[in-house]
PDB file of C-alpha atoms in Angstrom:
ATOM      1  CA  MET A  12     -54.549 -76.046  19.992  1.00  0.00           C
ATOM      2  CA  SER A  13     -53.432 -72.565  20.668  1.00  0.00           C
ATOM      3  CA  ARG A  14     -51.075 -70.253  18.492  1.00  0.00           C
ATOM      4  CA  PHE A  15     -49.019 -67.458  19.361  1.00  0.00           C
ATOM      5  CA  VAL A  16     -49.767 -63.932  17.617  1.00  0.00           C
ATOM      6  CA  ASP A  17     -47.483 -61.069  18.482  1.00  0.00           C
ATOM      7  CA  GLY A  18     -46.484 -63.015  21.686  1.00  0.00           C
ATOM      8  CA  VAL A  19     -50.128 -63.721  22.682  1.00  0.00           C
ATOM      9  CA  SER A  20     -51.644 -67.041  22.744  1.00  0.00           C
ATOM     10  CA  CYS A  21     -54.840 -67.609  20.818  1.00  0.00           C
ATOM     11  CA  THR A  22     -57.178 -70.382  20.222  1.00  0.00           C
ATOM     12  CA  ASN A  23     -57.983 -71.697  16.756  1.00  0.00           C
ATOM     13  CA  SER A  24     -61.270 -69.810  16.565  1.00  0.00           C
ATOM     14  CA  LYS A  25     -59.373 -66.543  17.228  1.00  0.00           C
ATOM     15  CA  TRP A  26     -56.708 -67.470  14.755  1.00  0.00           C
ATOM     16  CA  ARG A  27     -59.398 -67.798  11.974  1.00  0.00           C
ATOM     17  CA  GLU A  28     -60.699 -64.346  12.908  1.00  0.00           C
ATOM     18  CA  VAL A  29     -57.320 -62.747  12.642  1.00  0.00           C
ATOM     19  CA  SER A  30     -56.339 -64.533   9.480  1.00  0.00           C
ATOM     20  CA  SER A  31     -59.706 -63.603   7.721  1.00  0.00           C
ATOM     21  CA  PHE A  32     -58.708 -59.802   8.079  1.00  0.00           C
ATOM     22  CA  PRO A  33     -58.391 -58.406   4.693  1.00  0.00           C
ATOM     23  CA  SER A  34     -54.643 -57.590   3.507  1.00  0.00           C
ATOM     24  CA  ASP A  35     -55.765 -53.810   2.980  1.00  0.00           C
ATOM     25  CA  SER A  36     -56.890 -53.456   6.575  1.00  0.00           C
ATOM     26  CA  LEU A  37     -53.442 -54.908   7.867  1.00  0.00           C
ATOM     27  CA  GLU A  38     -51.362 -52.700   5.518  1.00  0.00           C
ATOM     28  CA  GLY A  39     -53.548 -49.772   6.884  1.00  0.00           C
ATOM     29  CA  ASP A  40     -52.825 -50.426  10.488  1.00  0.00           C
ATOM     30  CA  MET A  41     -49.012 -51.135   9.551  1.00  0.00           C
ATOM     31  CA  GLU A  42     -48.929 -47.587   8.131  1.00  0.00           C
ATOM     32  CA  ILE A  43     -50.264 -46.131  11.159  1.00  0.00           C
ATOM     33  CA  HIS A  44     -46.612 -47.036  12.698  1.00  0.00           C
ATOM     34  CA  ARG A  45     -44.666 -45.830   9.860  1.00  0.00           C
ATOM     35  CA  PRO A  46     -42.600 -42.849  10.318  1.00  0.00           C
ATOM     36  CA  LYS A  47     -43.774 -39.978   8.660  1.00  0.00           C
ATOM     37  CA  SER A  48     -41.245 -38.885   5.869  1.00  0.00           C
ATOM     38  CA  GLY A  49     -39.751 -35.622   6.298  1.00  0.00           C
ATOM     39  CA  LYS A  50     -39.620 -32.631   4.044  1.00  0.00           C
ATOM     40  CA  SER A  51     -37.531 -32.521   1.200  1.00  0.00           C
ATOM     41  CA  LEU A  52     -33.906 -31.203   2.073  1.00  0.00           C
ATOM     42  CA  HIS A  53     -33.579 -29.541  -1.595  1.00  0.00           C
ATOM     43  CA  LYS A  54     -35.848 -26.521  -1.925  1.00  0.00           C
ATOM     44  CA  THR A  55     -36.275 -24.704  -5.343  1.00  0.00           C
ATOM     45  CA  PRO A  56     -35.219 -20.954  -5.135  1.00  0.00           C
ATOM     46  CA  THR A  57     -37.962 -18.608  -5.128  1.00  0.00           C
ATOM     47  CA  GLY A  58     -37.803 -15.700  -7.859  1.00  0.00           C
ATOM     48  CA  SER A  59     -37.269 -15.979 -11.557  1.00  0.00           C
ATOM     49  CA  PRO A  60     -36.399 -19.313 -13.085  1.00  0.00           C
ATOM     50  CA  SER A  61     -33.117 -18.167 -14.550  1.00  0.00           C
ATOM     51  CA  GLY A  62     -31.825 -17.058 -11.087  1.00  0.00           C
ATOM     52  CA  LYS A  63     -30.781 -13.580 -12.342  1.00  0.00           C
ATOM     53  CA  THR A  64     -31.684 -10.544 -10.381  1.00  0.00           C
ATOM     54  CA  LYS A  65     -33.071  -7.506 -12.144  1.00  0.00           C
ATOM     55  CA  SER A  66     -30.858  -4.658 -12.889  1.00  0.00           C
ATOM     56  CA  THR A  67     -31.585  -1.438 -11.339  1.00  0.00           C
ATOM     57  CA  GLY A  68     -30.381   2.094 -11.562  1.00  0.00           C
ATOM     58  CA  LEU A  69     -28.196   1.633  -8.588  1.00  0.00           C
ATOM     59  CA  GLU A  70     -25.177  -0.137 -10.605  1.00  0.00           C
ATOM     60  CA  SER A  71     -24.667   3.403 -12.236  1.00  0.00           C
ATOM     61  CA  ASN A  72     -24.646   5.198  -8.956  1.00  0.00           C
ATOM     62  CA  ASP A  73     -22.093   2.590  -7.465  1.00  0.00           C
ATOM     63  CA  HIS A  74     -19.768   3.032 -10.421  1.00  0.00           C
ATOM     64  CA  HIS A  75     -19.803   6.549 -10.168  1.00  0.00           C
ATOM     65  CA  GLU A  76     -19.165   6.335  -6.384  1.00  0.00           C
ATOM     66  CA  GLY A  77     -16.394   4.094  -7.182  1.00  0.00           C
ATOM     67  CA  ALA A  78     -14.786   6.510  -9.530  1.00  0.00           C
ATOM     68  CA  SER A  79     -15.161   9.419  -6.847  1.00  0.00           C
ATOM     69  CA  SER A  80     -13.442   7.275  -4.303  1.00  0.00           C
ATOM     70  CA  ALA A  81     -10.736   6.453  -6.839  1.00  0.00           C
ATOM     71  CA  ALA A  82     -10.083  10.161  -7.154  1.00  0.00           C
ATOM     72  CA  LEU A  83     -10.126  10.712  -3.593  1.00  0.00           C
ATOM     73  CA  SER A  84      -7.870   8.409  -2.821  1.00  0.00           C
ATOM     74  CA  ALA A  85      -5.219   9.699  -5.273  1.00  0.00           C
ATOM     75  CA  LEU A  86      -5.959  13.170  -3.686  1.00  0.00           C
ATOM     76  CA  GLU A  87      -5.198  11.721  -0.308  1.00  0.00           C
ATOM     77  CA  GLU A  88      -2.145  10.190  -1.479  1.00  0.00           C
ATOM     78  CA  THR A  89      -0.836  13.468  -2.611  1.00  0.00           C
ATOM     79  CA  PHE A  90      -1.606  15.195   0.604  1.00  0.00           C
ATOM     80  CA  ARG A  91       0.277  12.062   2.618  1.00  0.00           C
ATOM     81  CA  LYS A  92       3.326  12.617   0.529  1.00  0.00           C
ATOM     82  CA  PHE A  93       3.574  16.428   0.800  1.00  0.00           C
ATOM     83  CA  ALA A  94       2.659  16.008   4.568  1.00  0.00           C
ATOM     84  CA  MET A  95       5.499  13.916   4.954  1.00  0.00           C
ATOM     85  CA  HIS A  96       7.927  15.739   2.921  1.00  0.00           C
ATOM     86  CA  GLY A  97      10.992  17.018   5.018  1.00  0.00           C
ATOM     87  CA  GLU A  98       9.377  15.885   8.142  1.00  0.00           C
ATOM     88  CA  THR A  99      10.875  12.857   9.569  1.00  0.00           C
ATOM     89  CA  ARG A 100       8.437  12.661  12.490  1.00  0.00           C
ATOM     90  CA  SER A 101       5.424  13.263  10.278  1.00  0.00           C
ATOM     91  CA  THR A 102       2.890  10.376  10.069  1.00  0.00           C
ATOM     92  CA  GLY A 103       1.218  11.917   6.702  1.00  0.00           C
ATOM     93  CA  LYS A 104      -2.041  13.019   8.394  1.00  0.00           C
ATOM     94  CA  ASP A 105      -1.177  16.929   9.094  1.00  0.00           C
ATOM     95  CA  LEU A 106       0.134  19.304   6.652  1.00  0.00           C
ATOM     96  CA  HIS A 107       2.136  22.226   7.814  1.00  0.00           C
ATOM     97  CA  GLY A 108       2.011  25.688   6.344  1.00  0.00           C
ATOM     98  CA  LYS A 109       5.263  25.557   4.494  1.00  0.00           C
ATOM     99  CA  ASN A 110       4.328  22.162   2.686  1.00  0.00           C
ATOM    100  CA  TRP A 111       0.798  23.387   1.965  1.00  0.00           C
ATOM    101  CA  SER A 112       2.646  26.528  -0.012  1.00  0.00           C
ATOM    102  CA  LYS A 113       4.773  23.980  -1.616  1.00  0.00           C
ATOM    103  CA  LEU A 114       1.922  21.920  -2.714  1.00  0.00           C
ATOM    104  CA  CYS A 115       0.065  25.050  -4.150  1.00  0.00           C
ATOM    105  CA  LYS A 116       3.436  25.738  -6.129  1.00  0.00           C
ATOM    106  CA  ASP A 117       4.401  22.402  -7.495  1.00  0.00           C
ATOM    107  CA  CYS A 118       0.805  21.587  -8.527  1.00  0.00           C
ATOM    108  CA  ASN A 119       0.445  25.095 -10.409  1.00  0.00           C
ATOM    109  CA  VAL A 120      -2.345  26.273  -8.089  1.00  0.00           C
ATOM    110  CA  ILE A 121      -0.626  29.537  -7.638  1.00  0.00           C
ATOM    111  CA  ASP A 122      -0.483  31.313 -10.914  1.00  0.00           C
ATOM    112  CA  GLY A 123       0.365  34.600  -9.704  1.00  0.00           C
ATOM    113  CA  LYS A 124      -2.808  36.243 -11.202  1.00  0.00           C
ATOM    114  CA  ALA A 125      -5.973  34.566  -9.851  1.00  0.00           C
ATOM    115  CA  VAL A 126      -4.339  32.801  -7.159  1.00  0.00           C
ATOM    116  CA  THR A 127      -1.219  34.181  -5.392  1.00  0.00           C
ATOM    117  CA  LEU A 128       0.898  33.246  -2.261  1.00  0.00           C
ATOM    118  CA  THR A 129      -0.860  35.561   0.008  1.00  0.00           C
ATOM    119  CA  ASP A 130      -4.266  33.846  -0.981  1.00  0.00           C
ATOM    120  CA  VAL A 131      -2.751  30.598  -0.238  1.00  0.00           C
ATOM    121  CA  ASP A 132      -1.475  31.685   3.298  1.00  0.00           C
ATOM    122  CA  ILE A 133      -5.112  33.369   3.886  1.00  0.00           C
ATOM    123  CA  VAL A 134      -7.053  30.226   3.034  1.00  0.00           C
ATOM    124  CA  PHE A 135      -4.648  28.173   5.209  1.00  0.00           C
ATOM    125  CA  SER A 136      -5.176  30.314   8.215  1.00  0.00           C
ATOM    126  CA  LYS A 137      -8.910  30.310   7.648  1.00  0.00           C
ATOM    127  CA  VAL A 138      -9.296  26.632   7.599  1.00  0.00           C
ATOM    128  CA  LYS A 139      -6.953  25.365  10.233  1.00  0.00           C
ATOM    129  CA  GLY A 140      -7.907  25.316  13.889  1.00  0.00           C
ATOM    130  CA  PRO A 141      -7.426  28.432  16.141  1.00  0.00           C
ATOM    131  CA  SER A 142      -4.317  27.302  17.870  1.00  0.00           C
ATOM    132  CA  SER A 143      -3.321  24.452  15.349  1.00  0.00           C
ATOM    133  CA  ARG A 144      -0.358  24.945  13.150  1.00  0.00           C
ATOM    134  CA  THR A 145      -1.234  22.132  10.616  1.00  0.00           C
ATOM    135  CA  ILE A 146      -4.514  21.107   8.701  1.00  0.00           C
ATOM    136  CA  THR A 147      -6.169  17.572   8.292  1.00  0.00           C
ATOM    137  CA  PHE A 148      -7.015  16.079   5.133  1.00  0.00           C
ATOM    138  CA  GLN A 149     -10.703  17.277   5.476  1.00  0.00           C
ATOM    139  CA  GLN A 150      -9.306  20.870   6.061  1.00  0.00           C
ATOM    140  CA  PHE A 151      -7.124  20.321   3.142  1.00  0.00           C
ATOM    141  CA  GLN A 152     -10.208  19.580   0.955  1.00  0.00           C
ATOM    142  CA  ASP A 153     -11.704  22.918   2.339  1.00  0.00           C
ATOM    143  CA  ALA A 154      -8.994  24.935   1.464  1.00  0.00           C
ATOM    144  CA  LEU A 155      -8.841  23.685  -2.193  1.00  0.00           C
ATOM    145  CA  GLN A 156     -12.484  24.215  -2.654  1.00  0.00           C
ATOM    146  CA  GLU A 157     -11.863  27.869  -1.383  1.00  0.00           C
ATOM    147  CA  LEU A 158      -8.978  28.269  -3.986  1.00  0.00           C
ATOM    148  CA  SER A 159     -10.926  26.642  -6.858  1.00  0.00           C
ATOM    149  CA  ALA A 160     -13.476  29.476  -6.558  1.00  0.00           C
ATOM    150  CA  LYS A 161     -10.639  32.114  -7.198  1.00  0.00           C
ATOM    151  CA  LYS A 162      -8.981  30.090  -9.875  1.00  0.00           C
ATOM    152  CA  PHE A 163     -11.951  28.841 -11.822  1.00  0.00           C
ATOM    153  CA  ARG A 164     -14.530  31.778 -11.560  1.00  0.00           C
ATOM    154  CA  GLN A 165     -16.150  30.941 -14.709  1.00  0.00           C
ATOM    155  CA  HIS A 166     -17.063  27.429 -13.624  1.00  0.00           C
ATOM    156  CA  SER A 167     -19.629  26.138 -11.586  1.00  0.00           C
ATOM    157  CA  LYS A 168     -18.548  25.231  -7.868  1.00  0.00           C
ATOM    158  CA  GLU A 169     -18.721  21.449  -8.621  1.00  0.00           C
ATOM    159  CA  GLU A 170     -16.636  21.953 -11.840  1.00  0.00           C
ATOM    160  CA  ALA A 171     -14.054  24.164 -10.216  1.00  0.00           C
ATOM    161  CA  THR A 172     -13.747  21.674  -7.397  1.00  0.00           C
ATOM    162  CA  GLU A 173     -12.943  18.885  -9.657  1.00  0.00           C
ATOM    163  CA  LYS A 174     -10.740  21.002 -11.820  1.00  0.00           C
ATOM    164  CA  ILE A 175      -8.391  21.944  -8.919  1.00  0.00           C
ATOM    165  CA  TYR A 176      -8.606  18.119  -7.558  1.00  0.00           C
ATOM    166  CA  LYS A 177      -7.017  17.248 -11.155  1.00  0.00           C
ATOM    167  CA  LEU A 178      -4.021  19.753 -10.748  1.00  0.00           C
ATOM    168  CA  VAL A 179      -3.324  18.232  -7.288  1.00  0.00           C
ATOM    169  CA  GLU A 180      -3.893  14.351  -8.060  1.00  0.00           C
ATOM    170  CA  GLY A 181      -1.018  11.988  -8.556  1.00  0.00           C
ATOM    171  CA  LYS A 182       1.671  14.796  -7.736  1.00  0.00           C
ATOM    172  CA  THR A 183       4.826  14.478  -5.788  1.00  0.00           C
ATOM    173  CA  PRO A 184       7.014  17.183  -4.049  1.00  0.00           C
ATOM    174  CA  LYS A 185       9.641  18.567  -6.421  1.00  0.00           C
ATOM    175  CA  ILE A 186      13.003  18.623  -5.287  1.00  0.00           C
ATOM    176  CA  THR A 187      14.761  21.936  -6.045  1.00  0.00           C
ATOM    177  CA  GLY A 188      18.071  23.830  -4.950  1.00  0.00           C
ATOM    178  CA  VAL A 189      20.044  20.572  -4.546  1.00  0.00           C
ATOM    179  CA  THR A 190      23.586  21.124  -3.955  1.00  0.00           C
ATOM    180  CA  LYS A 191      25.771  20.579  -6.962  1.00  0.00           C
ATOM    181  CA  THR A 192      29.360  19.534  -6.993  1.00  0.00           C
ATOM    182  CA  ILE A 193      31.808  22.554  -7.410  1.00  0.00           C
ATOM    183  CA  SER A 194      34.559  22.115  -9.736  1.00  0.00           C
ATOM    184  CA  SER A 195      37.466  24.438  -9.495  1.00  0.00           C
ATOM    185  CA  PRO A 196      41.319  24.623  -9.685  1.00  0.00           C
ATOM    186  CA  THR A 197      41.443  24.613  -5.954  1.00  0.00           C
ATOM    187  CA  VAL A 198      39.187  21.895  -5.190  1.00  0.00           C
ATOM    188  CA  SER A 199      41.093  19.604  -8.150  1.00  0.00           C
ATOM    189  CA  ARG A 200      44.434  20.362  -6.415  1.00  0.00           C
ATOM    190  CA  LEU A 201      43.243  19.424  -3.048  1.00  0.00           C
ATOM    191  CA  THR A 202      41.743  16.204  -4.270  1.00  0.00           C
ATOM    192  CA  ASP A 203      44.569  15.175  -6.535  1.00  0.00           C
ATOM    193  CA  VAL A 204      46.084  12.441  -4.558  1.00  0.00           C
ATOM    194  CA  SER A 205      49.191  12.184  -6.916  1.00  0.00           C
ATOM    195  CA  LYS A 206      50.362  15.447  -5.406  1.00  0.00           C
ATOM    196  CA  PHE A 207      50.043  14.330  -2.019  1.00  0.00           C
ATOM    197  CA  THR A 208      53.422  14.209   0.117  1.00  0.00           C
ATOM    198  CA  GLY A 209      54.524  12.763   3.440  1.00  0.00           C
ATOM    199  CA  SER A 210      52.426  10.368   5.431  1.00  0.00           C
ATOM    200  CA  HIS A 211      49.448  11.031   3.020  1.00  0.00           C
ATOM    201  CA  LYS A 212      51.149   9.793   0.092  1.00  0.00           C
ATOM    202  CA  GLU A 213      51.645   6.443   1.883  1.00  0.00           C
ATOM    203  CA  ARG A 214      47.622   6.226   2.336  1.00  0.00           C
ATOM    204  CA  PHE A 215      47.097   5.569  -1.393  1.00  0.00           C
ATOM    205  CA  ASP A 216      48.419   3.294  -4.236  1.00  0.00           C
ATOM    206  CA  PRO A 217      49.845   4.564  -7.685  1.00  0.00           C
ATOM    207  CA  SER A 218      46.592   4.286  -9.238  1.00  0.00           C
ATOM    208  CA  GLY A 219      44.997   6.589  -6.454  1.00  0.00           C
ATOM    209  CA  LYS A 220      42.995   4.027  -4.584  1.00  0.00           C
ATOM    210  CA  GLY A 221      43.165   4.245  -0.800  1.00  0.00           C
ATOM    211  CA  LYS A 222      45.235   1.205   0.883  1.00  0.00           C
ATOM    212  CA  GLY A 223      42.779   1.415   3.850  1.00  0.00           C
ATOM    213  CA  LEU A 224      44.108  -0.140   7.270  1.00  0.00           C
ATOM    214  CA  ALA A 225      47.648  -0.506   5.348  1.00  0.00           C
ATOM    215  CA  GLY A 226      47.985   3.013   4.745  1.00  0.00           C
ATOM    216  CA  ARG A 227      47.211   4.283   8.168  1.00  0.00           C
ATOM    217  CA  ILE A 228      49.153   1.889  10.539  1.00  0.00           C
ATOM    218  CA  ASP A 229      52.604  -0.122   9.921  1.00  0.00           C
ATOM    219  CA  LEU A 230      52.040  -3.552   9.236  1.00  0.00           C
ATOM    220  CA  VAL A 231      54.544  -6.489   9.874  1.00  0.00           C
ATOM    221  CA  ASP A 232      55.778  -7.959   6.634  1.00  0.00           C
ATOM    222  CA  LYS A 233      55.903 -11.795   7.039  1.00  0.00           C
ATOM    223  CA  SER A 234      56.923 -12.517   3.631  1.00  0.00           C
ATOM    224  CA  GLY A 235      60.628 -13.299   4.898  1.00  0.00           C
ATOM    225  CA  TYR A 236      61.931 -10.718   2.300  1.00  0.00           C
ATOM    226  CA  VAL A 237      63.932  -7.734   3.370  1.00  0.00           C
ATOM    227  CA  ALA A 238      61.752  -4.276   2.738  1.00  0.00           C
ATOM    228  CA  GLY A 239      62.164  -2.792  -0.762  1.00  0.00           C
ATOM    229  CA  TYR A 240      63.535  -5.841  -2.313  1.00  0.00           C
ATOM    230  CA  LYS A 241      62.785  -5.778  -5.968  1.00  0.00           C
ATOM    231  CA  HIS A 242      62.598  -9.273  -6.743  1.00  0.00           C
ATOM    232  CA  ALA A 243      60.237 -10.244  -3.778  1.00  0.00           C
ATOM    233  CA  GLY A 244      58.158 -13.139  -4.405  1.00  0.00           C
ATOM    234  CA  THR A 245      60.408 -14.802  -7.256  1.00  0.00           C
ATOM    235  CA  TYR A 246      61.964 -17.327  -4.815  1.00  0.00           C
ATOM    236  CA  ASP A 247      59.200 -19.889  -5.405  1.00  0.00           C
ATOM    237  CA  GLN A 248      59.303 -19.607  -9.249  1.00  0.00           C
ATOM    238  CA  LYS A 249      63.235 -20.160  -9.180  1.00  0.00           C
ATOM    239  CA  ILE A 250      62.832 -23.145  -7.174  1.00  0.00           C
ATOM    240  CA  GLN A 251      60.090 -24.612  -9.496  1.00  0.00           C
ATOM    241  CA  GLY A 252      62.185 -23.822 -12.282  1.00  0.00           C
ATOM    242  CA  GLY A 253      65.256 -25.542 -11.076  1.00  0.00           C
ATOM    243  CA  GLY A 254      63.309 -28.540 -10.217  1.00  0.00           C
ATOM    244  CA  LYS A 255      62.327 -29.021 -13.890  1.00  0.00           C
TER     245      LYS A 255
END
């Protein structure tokens, strides 16, 4: 009698040989065909168990650089405001000579002793380009450093630059010389609508408020009343009163 093992016909003697194999050897043969398990997807990170990085001295440097950049941005904002003051076409990237002088006056850089208006003009001509009439922000910083050496002579170069930056940071152009309303008897008489005569008088109501279009052209009165009738608008009231 024959039997089938893995699709192959075997006699009784062969079947006994196959069945007499120890189970361990069969498991060993089966393990040969088992797929190898892959590597674990979750890896423990290398480094310290707590996962915290060691602090270095770079943190203090980063903090100092951040403060410097903030001060620089405030200085640049002041430069942009003065560069655009009175200049409708300015983009805020170039500063004219007159606005440079105004900046030095408004920010108290000019004191009339250590730094004068002449010093400001000389420094502006020194830092600007040969054929240029404006200065950039970098040239603006160079000009302030030139003036800081004159204004703060008793301090070091770094301290003087920091002090003059503080004078300029966060400042805006001052508006001076604004035209004020002149109050005089002549002006009051010319603007008093109660004294107007002729066609000009018809442009205003008794309270002095302008009538608008009605004061400039003749509008057709469609109310049904004669012009100048004192009891205009009372007809409806009389009808309603009689009905009651």
